[in-house]
Tab-separated table of C-alpha atoms in Angstrom:
chain	number	residue	atom	x	y	z
A	1	MET	CA	-12.434	-9.037	25.861
A	2	GLY	CA	-14.920	-8.603	23.506
A	3	LEU	CA	-14.619	-4.973	22.746
A	4	PHE	CA	-10.792	-5.505	22.261
A	5	PHE	CA	-11.820	-8.217	19.528
A	6	ARG	CA	-14.449	-5.517	17.973
A	7	ASP	CA	-11.764	-2.749	17.805
A	8	MET	CA	-8.896	-4.950	16.027
A	9	PHE	CA	-11.122	-6.533	13.788
A	10	ASN	CA	-12.145	-2.344	12.478
A	11	GLN	CA	-8.605	-1.922	12.656
A	12	LEU	CA	-7.882	-5.131	10.309
A	13	ARG	CA	-11.563	-4.556	8.275
A	14	ARG	CA	-10.125	-0.822	7.706
A	15	LYS	CA	-6.134	-1.497	6.594
A	16	LEU	CA	-7.866	-4.698	4.227
A	17	LEU	CA	-9.822	-2.279	2.532
A	18	PHE	CA	-6.723	0.135	2.351
A	19	SER	CA	-4.651	-2.259	0.887
A	20	VAL	CA	-7.288	-3.968	-1.215
A	21	GLY	CA	-8.096	-0.175	-2.834
A	22	LEU	CA	-4.256	0.275	-3.051
A	23	GLY	CA	-3.913	-3.034	-5.609
A	24	ALA	CA	-6.796	-2.586	-7.002
A	25	LEU	CA	-5.470	1.201	-8.117
A	26	VAL	CA	-1.738	-0.826	-8.744
A	27	PHE	CA	-3.675	-3.347	-11.177
A	28	TRP	CA	-5.366	-0.212	-12.734
A	29	GLY	CA	-2.529	2.181	-13.337
A	30	LEU	CA	-0.372	-1.269	-14.657
A	31	THR	CA	-3.215	-2.064	-16.800
A	32	ILE	CA	-3.346	1.285	-18.375
A	33	TYR	CA	0.860	1.557	-18.883
A	34	ALA	CA	1.254	-1.906	-19.963
A	35	ASP	CA	-1.484	-1.291	-23.260
A	36	LEU	CA	-4.775	-1.190	-22.543
A	37	ASP	CA	-5.979	-2.393	-26.471
A	38	ARG	CA	-3.542	-5.528	-26.116
A	39	LEU	CA	-5.157	-6.192	-22.424
A	40	GLY	CA	-8.406	-6.170	-23.575
A	41	GLU	CA	-7.933	-8.229	-26.976
A	42	ALA	CA	-6.586	-10.631	-24.585
A	43	PHE	CA	-9.433	-10.743	-23.032
A	44	GLY	CA	-11.319	-11.015	-26.414
A	45	ARG	CA	-9.806	-14.387	-27.163
A	46	PHE	CA	-10.532	-15.801	-24.010
A	47	GLU	CA	-12.840	-18.151	-24.277
A	48	LEU	CA	-15.644	-17.656	-21.971
A	49	PHE	CA	-16.796	-21.546	-21.643
A	50	PHE	CA	-13.582	-22.610	-19.738
A	51	VAL	CA	-14.535	-19.805	-16.523
A	52	PRO	CA	-17.130	-22.254	-15.388
A	53	LEU	CA	-14.739	-25.301	-15.453
A	54	ALA	CA	-11.954	-23.232	-13.605
A	55	LEU	CA	-14.398	-22.163	-11.175
A	56	PHE	CA	-15.390	-25.538	-10.370
A	57	LEU	CA	-11.740	-26.691	-10.697
A	58	ALA	CA	-10.804	-24.371	-7.937
A	59	LEU	CA	-14.319	-25.472	-5.737
A	60	LEU	CA	-13.026	-28.682	-6.236
A	61	ASN	CA	-9.515	-28.545	-4.936
A	62	TYR	CA	-10.812	-26.183	-2.085
A	63	GLY	CA	-13.859	-29.220	-1.119
A	64	VAL	CA	-10.280	-31.683	-1.141
A	65	ARG	CA	-8.049	-29.810	0.786
A	66	PHE	CA	-11.025	-29.130	3.411
A	67	VAL	CA	-12.349	-32.835	3.582
A	68	ARG	CA	-7.820	-33.964	4.292
A	69	TRP	CA	-8.219	-30.165	6.764
A	70	HIS	CA	-10.967	-32.424	8.646
A	71	PHE	CA	-9.413	-35.974	8.281
A	72	TYR	CA	-6.163	-34.533	10.066
A	73	LEU	CA	-8.137	-33.044	12.779
A	74	ARG	CA	-10.099	-36.601	13.447
A	75	LEU	CA	-6.352	-38.621	13.624
A	76	LEU	CA	-5.292	-35.864	16.003
A	77	LYS	CA	-8.609	-36.238	17.849
A	78	ILE	CA	-9.349	-33.052	17.781
A	79	PRO	CA	-13.136	-32.385	18.645
A	80	LEU	CA	-14.286	-29.407	16.253
A	81	GLY	CA	-17.203	-29.908	14.433
A	82	THR	CA	-17.479	-30.043	10.800
A	83	GLY	CA	-18.741	-26.467	10.927
A	84	ASP	CA	-16.545	-24.871	13.033
A	85	SER	CA	-13.897	-27.013	11.197
A	86	LEU	CA	-14.933	-25.355	7.726
A	87	ILE	CA	-14.738	-21.439	9.196
A	88	VAL	CA	-11.475	-21.832	10.710
A	89	PHE	CA	-10.033	-23.832	6.982
A	90	LEU	CA	-11.375	-20.812	5.345
A	91	ALA	CA	-9.906	-18.259	8.102
A	92	GLY	CA	-6.765	-20.187	7.065
A	93	LEU	CA	-6.500	-19.383	3.378
A	94	VAL	CA	-7.318	-16.005	3.799
A	95	LEU	CA	-3.784	-15.989	5.874
A	96	SER	CA	-1.990	-18.198	3.924
A	97	VAL	CA	-0.837	-15.365	1.377
A	98	THR	CA	1.655	-14.417	4.657
A	99	PRO	CA	4.823	-14.465	4.076
A	100	GLY	CA	6.001	-18.657	4.257
A	101	LYS	CA	2.185	-19.000	5.030
A	102	ALA	CA	3.044	-18.173	8.553
A	103	GLY	CA	0.022	-16.465	9.253
A	104	GLU	CA	-1.914	-20.045	8.751
A	105	LEU	CA	-0.686	-21.053	12.764
A	106	LEU	CA	-3.102	-18.484	13.704
A	107	LYS	CA	-5.594	-21.334	13.024
A	108	ALA	CA	-4.118	-23.431	15.968
A	109	TYR	CA	-5.346	-20.582	17.832
A	110	PHE	CA	-8.770	-20.158	16.902
A	111	ILE	CA	-9.116	-24.183	17.696
A	112	ARG	CA	-7.478	-23.634	20.922
A	113	HIS	CA	-10.047	-20.507	21.459
A	114	ARG	CA	-13.112	-22.707	20.175
A	115	VAL	CA	-12.324	-26.017	21.662
A	116	GLY	CA	-9.699	-25.852	24.069
A	117	THR	CA	-6.938	-27.741	22.184
A	118	PRO	CA	-3.891	-27.115	22.883
A	119	VAL	CA	-1.637	-25.268	19.880
A	120	SER	CA	1.280	-27.932	19.900
A	121	GLN	CA	-1.544	-30.693	19.495
A	122	SER	CA	-3.285	-28.730	16.472
A	123	ALA	CA	0.046	-27.665	15.021
A	124	PRO	CA	1.023	-30.789	13.165
A	125	ALA	CA	-2.589	-30.851	10.952
A	126	ILE	CA	-1.484	-27.028	10.311
A	127	MET	CA	1.917	-28.463	9.133
A	128	ALA	CA	0.587	-30.974	6.972
């Protein structure tokens, strides 16, 4: 069983790296096409003071969302430790880019695999 997941992970990693690389190339091409000088001017006007503030607020947002997620798991009496809950939550963030966030439903599978909770019991926390 472990070999299956390792092969699946390696395939997923290759596909993900290819997708990210292709996306970067498309972005780079569009940047050049859209007028690199104007883009440079826009970045030049951007106040670097706001970067740490934006990063802090984004981190705070994810922190609040994690606390809510973990609270829902506790309400549903799902015995997932804080560390495992954080790992499942972060995996769900990656899966949230799927159409309709359908990939986030895999979090229920991760929970079932970790603590044996049925998908039907953990799905409400994901939907909330």
